[in-house]
Coordinates of C-alpha atoms in Angstrom, one line a residue:
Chain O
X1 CA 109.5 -20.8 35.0
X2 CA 107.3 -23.4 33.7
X3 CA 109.0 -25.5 31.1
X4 CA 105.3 -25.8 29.2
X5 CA 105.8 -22.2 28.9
X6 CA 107.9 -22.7 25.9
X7 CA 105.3 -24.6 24.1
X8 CA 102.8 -22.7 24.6
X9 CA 102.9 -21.0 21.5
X10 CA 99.3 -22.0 19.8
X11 CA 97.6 -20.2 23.2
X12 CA 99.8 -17.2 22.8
X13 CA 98.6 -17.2 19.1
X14 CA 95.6 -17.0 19.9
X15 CA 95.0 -14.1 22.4
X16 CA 97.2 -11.9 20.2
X17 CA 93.8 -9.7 19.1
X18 CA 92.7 -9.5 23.2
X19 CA 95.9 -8.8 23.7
X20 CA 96.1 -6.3 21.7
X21 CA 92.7 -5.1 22.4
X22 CA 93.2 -5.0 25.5
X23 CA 91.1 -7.4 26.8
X24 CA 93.4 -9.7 28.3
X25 CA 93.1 -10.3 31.8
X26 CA 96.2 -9.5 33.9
X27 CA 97.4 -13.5 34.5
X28 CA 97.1 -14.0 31.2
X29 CA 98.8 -10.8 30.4
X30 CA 101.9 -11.8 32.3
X31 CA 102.1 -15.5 31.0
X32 CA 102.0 -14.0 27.8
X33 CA 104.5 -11.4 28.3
X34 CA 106.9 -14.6 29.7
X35 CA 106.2 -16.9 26.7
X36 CA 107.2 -13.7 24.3
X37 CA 110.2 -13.0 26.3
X38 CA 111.1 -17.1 25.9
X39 CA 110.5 -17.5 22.0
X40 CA 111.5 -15.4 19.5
X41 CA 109.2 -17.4 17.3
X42 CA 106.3 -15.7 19.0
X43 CA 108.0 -12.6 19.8
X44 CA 108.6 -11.3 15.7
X45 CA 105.1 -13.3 15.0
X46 CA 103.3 -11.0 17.6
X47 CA 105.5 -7.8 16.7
X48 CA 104.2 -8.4 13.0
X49 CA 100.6 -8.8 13.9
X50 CA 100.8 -5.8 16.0
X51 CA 101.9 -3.6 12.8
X52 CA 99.2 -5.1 10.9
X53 CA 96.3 -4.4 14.0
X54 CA 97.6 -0.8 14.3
X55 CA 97.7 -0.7 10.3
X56 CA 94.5 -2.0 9.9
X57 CA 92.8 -0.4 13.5
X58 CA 93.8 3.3 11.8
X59 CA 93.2 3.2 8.3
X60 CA 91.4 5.8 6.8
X61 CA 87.9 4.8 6.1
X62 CA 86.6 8.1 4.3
X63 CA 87.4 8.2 0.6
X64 CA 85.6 10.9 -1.8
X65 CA 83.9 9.4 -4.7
X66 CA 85.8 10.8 -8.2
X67 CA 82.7 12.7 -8.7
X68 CA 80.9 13.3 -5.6
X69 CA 79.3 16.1 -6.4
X70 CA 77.1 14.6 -9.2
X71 CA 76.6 11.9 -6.5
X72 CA 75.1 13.9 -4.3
X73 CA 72.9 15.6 -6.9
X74 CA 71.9 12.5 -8.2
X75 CA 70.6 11.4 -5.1
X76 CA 68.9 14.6 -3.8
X77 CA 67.1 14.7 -7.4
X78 CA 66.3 11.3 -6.8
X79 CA 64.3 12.3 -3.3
X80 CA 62.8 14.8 -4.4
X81 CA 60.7 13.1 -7.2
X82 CA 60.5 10.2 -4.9
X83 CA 58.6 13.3 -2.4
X84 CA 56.3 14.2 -5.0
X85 CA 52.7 12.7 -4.7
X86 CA 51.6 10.8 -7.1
X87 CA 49.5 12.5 -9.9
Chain E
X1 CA 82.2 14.0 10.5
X2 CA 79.9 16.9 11.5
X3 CA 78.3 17.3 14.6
X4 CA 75.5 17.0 13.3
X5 CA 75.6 12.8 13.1
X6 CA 77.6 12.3 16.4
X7 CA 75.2 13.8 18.6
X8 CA 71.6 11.8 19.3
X9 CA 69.5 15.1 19.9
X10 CA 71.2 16.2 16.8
X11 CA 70.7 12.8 14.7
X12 CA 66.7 12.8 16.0
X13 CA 66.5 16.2 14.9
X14 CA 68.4 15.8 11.4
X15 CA 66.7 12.7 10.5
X16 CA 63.3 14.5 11.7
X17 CA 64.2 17.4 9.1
X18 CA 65.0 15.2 6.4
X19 CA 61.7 13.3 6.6
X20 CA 59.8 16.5 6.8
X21 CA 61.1 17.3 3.4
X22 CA 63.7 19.7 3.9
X23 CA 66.4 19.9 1.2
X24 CA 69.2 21.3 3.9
X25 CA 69.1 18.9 6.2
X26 CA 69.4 16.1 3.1
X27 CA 72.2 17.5 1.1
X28 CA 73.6 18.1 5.0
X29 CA 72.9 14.3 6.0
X30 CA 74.0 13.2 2.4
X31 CA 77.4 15.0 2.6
X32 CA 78.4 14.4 6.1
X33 CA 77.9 11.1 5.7
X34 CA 79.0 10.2 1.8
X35 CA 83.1 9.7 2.4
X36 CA 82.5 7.4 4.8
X37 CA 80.3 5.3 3.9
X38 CA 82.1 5.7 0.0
X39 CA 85.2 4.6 1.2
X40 CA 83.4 1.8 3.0
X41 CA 81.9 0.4 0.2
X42 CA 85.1 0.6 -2.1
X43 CA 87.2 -0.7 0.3
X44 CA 84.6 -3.5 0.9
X45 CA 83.5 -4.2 -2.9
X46 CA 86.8 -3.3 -4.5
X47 CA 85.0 -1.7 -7.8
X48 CA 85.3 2.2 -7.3
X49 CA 82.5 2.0 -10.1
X50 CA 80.3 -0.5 -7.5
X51 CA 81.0 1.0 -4.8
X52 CA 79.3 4.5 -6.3
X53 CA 76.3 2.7 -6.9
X54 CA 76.1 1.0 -4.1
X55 CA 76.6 4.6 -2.2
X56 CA 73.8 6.1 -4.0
X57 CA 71.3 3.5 -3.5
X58 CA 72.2 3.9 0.1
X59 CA 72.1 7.4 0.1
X60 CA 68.7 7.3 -1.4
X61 CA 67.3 4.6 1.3
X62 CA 68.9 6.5 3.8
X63 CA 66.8 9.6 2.9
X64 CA 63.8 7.9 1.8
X65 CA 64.3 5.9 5.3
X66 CA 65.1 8.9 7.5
X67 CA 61.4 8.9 9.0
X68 CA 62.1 5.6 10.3
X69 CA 65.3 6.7 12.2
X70 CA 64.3 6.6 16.2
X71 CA 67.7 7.5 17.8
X72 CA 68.0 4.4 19.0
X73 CA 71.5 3.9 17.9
X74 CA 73.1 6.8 16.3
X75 CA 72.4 7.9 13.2
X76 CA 75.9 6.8 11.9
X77 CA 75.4 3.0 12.8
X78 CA 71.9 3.2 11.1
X79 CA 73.2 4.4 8.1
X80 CA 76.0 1.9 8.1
X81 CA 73.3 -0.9 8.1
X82 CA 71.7 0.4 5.3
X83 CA 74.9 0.7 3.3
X84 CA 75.9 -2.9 4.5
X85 CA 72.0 -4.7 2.9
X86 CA 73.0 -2.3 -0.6
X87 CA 76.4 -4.1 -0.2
X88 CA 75.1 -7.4 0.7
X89 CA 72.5 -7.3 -2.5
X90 CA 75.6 -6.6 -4.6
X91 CA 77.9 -9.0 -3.8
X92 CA 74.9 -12.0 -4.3
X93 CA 74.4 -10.0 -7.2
X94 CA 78.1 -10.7 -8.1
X95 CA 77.7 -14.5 -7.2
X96 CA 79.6 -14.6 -4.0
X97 CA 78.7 -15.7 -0.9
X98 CA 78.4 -12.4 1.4
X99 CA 78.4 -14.9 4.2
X100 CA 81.8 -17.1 3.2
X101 CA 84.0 -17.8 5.8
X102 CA 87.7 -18.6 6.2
X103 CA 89.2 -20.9 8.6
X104 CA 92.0 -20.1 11.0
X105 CA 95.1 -19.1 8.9
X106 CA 97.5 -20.5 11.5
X107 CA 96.0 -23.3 13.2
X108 CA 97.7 -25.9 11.0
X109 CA 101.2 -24.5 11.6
X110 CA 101.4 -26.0 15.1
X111 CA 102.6 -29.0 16.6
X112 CA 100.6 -31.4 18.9
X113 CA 102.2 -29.9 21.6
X114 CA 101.5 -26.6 20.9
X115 CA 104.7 -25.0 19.5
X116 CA 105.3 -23.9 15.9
X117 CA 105.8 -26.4 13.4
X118 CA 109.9 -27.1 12.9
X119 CA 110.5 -24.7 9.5
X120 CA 108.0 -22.0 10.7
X121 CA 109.8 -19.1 10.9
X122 CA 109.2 -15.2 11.3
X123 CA 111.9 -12.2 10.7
X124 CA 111.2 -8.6 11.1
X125 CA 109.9 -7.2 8.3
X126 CA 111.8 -4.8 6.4
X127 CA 110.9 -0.9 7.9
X128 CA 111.1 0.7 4.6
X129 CA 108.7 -1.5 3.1
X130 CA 105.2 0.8 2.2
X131 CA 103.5 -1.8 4.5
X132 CA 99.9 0.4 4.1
X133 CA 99.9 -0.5 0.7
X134 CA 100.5 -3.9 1.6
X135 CA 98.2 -4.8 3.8
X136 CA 95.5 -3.1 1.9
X137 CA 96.2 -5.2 -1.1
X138 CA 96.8 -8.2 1.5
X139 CA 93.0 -7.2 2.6
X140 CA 91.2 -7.1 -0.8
X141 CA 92.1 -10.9 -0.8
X142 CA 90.6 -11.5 1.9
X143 CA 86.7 -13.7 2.7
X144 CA 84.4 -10.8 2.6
X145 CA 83.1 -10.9 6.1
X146 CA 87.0 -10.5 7.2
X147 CA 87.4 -7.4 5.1
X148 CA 84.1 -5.8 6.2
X149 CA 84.9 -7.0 9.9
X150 CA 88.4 -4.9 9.5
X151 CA 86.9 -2.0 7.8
X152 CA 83.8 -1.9 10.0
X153 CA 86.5 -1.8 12.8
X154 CA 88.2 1.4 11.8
X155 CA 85.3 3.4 11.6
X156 CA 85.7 6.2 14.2
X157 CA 83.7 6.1 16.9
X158 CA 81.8 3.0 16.0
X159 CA 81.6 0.4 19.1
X160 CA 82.7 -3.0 18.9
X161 CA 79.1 -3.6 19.8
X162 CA 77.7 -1.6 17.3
X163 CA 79.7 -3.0 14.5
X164 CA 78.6 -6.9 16.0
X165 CA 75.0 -5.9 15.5
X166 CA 75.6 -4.5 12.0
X167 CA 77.1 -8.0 11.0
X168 CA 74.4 -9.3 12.4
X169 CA 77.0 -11.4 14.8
X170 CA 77.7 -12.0 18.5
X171 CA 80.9 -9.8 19.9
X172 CA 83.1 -12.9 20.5
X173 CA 82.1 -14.3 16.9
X174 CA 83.1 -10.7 15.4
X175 CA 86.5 -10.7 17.5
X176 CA 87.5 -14.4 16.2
X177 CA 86.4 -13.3 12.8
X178 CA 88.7 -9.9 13.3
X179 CA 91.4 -11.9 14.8
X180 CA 91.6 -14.5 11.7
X181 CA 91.7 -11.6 9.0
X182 CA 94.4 -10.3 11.0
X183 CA 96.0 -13.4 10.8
X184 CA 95.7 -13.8 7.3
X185 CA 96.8 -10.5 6.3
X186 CA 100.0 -10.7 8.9
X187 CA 100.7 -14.0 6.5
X188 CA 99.8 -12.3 3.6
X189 CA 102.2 -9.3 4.1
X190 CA 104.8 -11.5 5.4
X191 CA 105.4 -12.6 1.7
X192 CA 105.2 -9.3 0.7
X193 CA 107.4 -7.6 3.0
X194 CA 109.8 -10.0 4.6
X195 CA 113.6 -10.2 3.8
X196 CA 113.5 -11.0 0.0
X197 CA 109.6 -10.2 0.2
X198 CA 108.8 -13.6 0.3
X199 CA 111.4 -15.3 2.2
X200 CA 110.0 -14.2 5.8
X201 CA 108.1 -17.7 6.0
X202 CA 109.8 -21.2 5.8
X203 CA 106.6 -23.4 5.9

């Protein structure tokens, strides 16, 4: 194995997200892989910003507003004067 | 989500009915649509209280806008980028910088040759720790353009593509700035949730 391999950690930093995104093309998948398997620096980094891309990849976006349903007829109302012609 | 606002026939046809002045298909488009884009803007602005006014002024463009809508993208990401110019006005409005950036979290933690700096270290964080929590209060510190980028990216069913247009960046720009809030909130939670909750980094 290449002893730059070790070293290497800055590059392996910074194809964590393709990585993870799977965009990483299959040479660079393997180097990767080898520099993980070589450092455990890397190796607890990455396993950390995995849990925060799958954390943060599935959150739940949807939230309902305390009071939604005034929301909503707040902004119908609002519609239907801004429909009316003007008089 | 409804059917209604994942289908482009369906979108065409909603929007269509909405700008023809029928009630339905607005309270229809307003509540399929409402969580969403509600839990956007809170998790965006931070202010629950904000974030419902920002969601009605959106809603309200959305409907009053809804003649506009071509089906050219779906309704969902047109929506969103009405929501995103409401959340845009707010936060000027609030005197920050919608457009502030943050420089790589890491980049200063390596050697010249490319290895970690000596003291740098990582342990698995503890598996008990409520690391949602953690990372969602890790986010609200974030530069707003990495929060957005991260919420923006958990939307279901929007493309990477889709969300680059609605930040008005190229794809590669929107994957660095995704791959630097992730960064920052890996550090962030690393203080939070390492052994000791704090003791995870030696800098």
């Amino acid at each position: 194995m290449n002893p730059r391999i070790l070293t290497r950690c800055r590059e392996s930093y910074r194809v964590l997200s393709d990585w993870l995104d799977g965009r990483l093309g299959r040479a660079d998948r393997l180097w990767l892989r080898g520099h993980l398997l070589m450092c455990q620096k890397c190796r607890h980094y990455a396993a950390q910003f995995r849990k925060v891309h799958e954390l943060t990849t599935g959150m739940e976006v949807a939230e309902t507003p305390a009071d939604f349903e005034r929301v909503v007829a707040a902004v119908l109302d609002a519609w239907r004067r801004s429909q009316r012609p003007a008089s | 989500m409804p059917d209604a606002t994942s289908d482009p026939a369906a979108d065409l046809a909603l929007a269509r009915r909405v700008a023809a002045g029928d009630e339905a298909a607005a309270a229809e488009l307003v509540r399929a649509l409402g969580g969403e884009l509600y839990g956007y803007a809170r998790k965006v602005l931070g202010d629950p209280v904000q974030a419902e006014d920002v969601l009605q002024e959106a809603l309200l463009g959305i409907l009053r806008g809804a003649g506009g809508y071509d089906g050219r993208v779906r309704l969902r990401a047109w929506a969103f980028g009405i929501l995103r110019h409401k959340i845009t006005d707010a936060l000027r409005r609030r005197g920050r910088d919608p457009l502030a950036g943050a420089a790589d979290p890491e980049e200063d933690r390596f050697q010249a040759d490319g290895s970690w700096q000596k003291g740098v270290t990582f342990q698995p964080w503890d598996e008990n720790a409520e690391l949602m929590e953690i990372v969602r209060r890790c986010m609200e510190d974030l530069p707003h353009n990495q929060r957005e980028a991260l919420v923006l990216r958990a939307v279901q069913g929007l493309s990477t593509r889709e969300a680059a247009r609605l930040l008005e960046v190229s794809e590669a720009n929107l994957r660095q700035i995704l791959h630097r809030a992730r960064a920052a909130v890996r550090r962030c939670a690393d203080q939070k949730a390492g052994p000791g909750a704090g003791g995870g980094e030696a800098a």
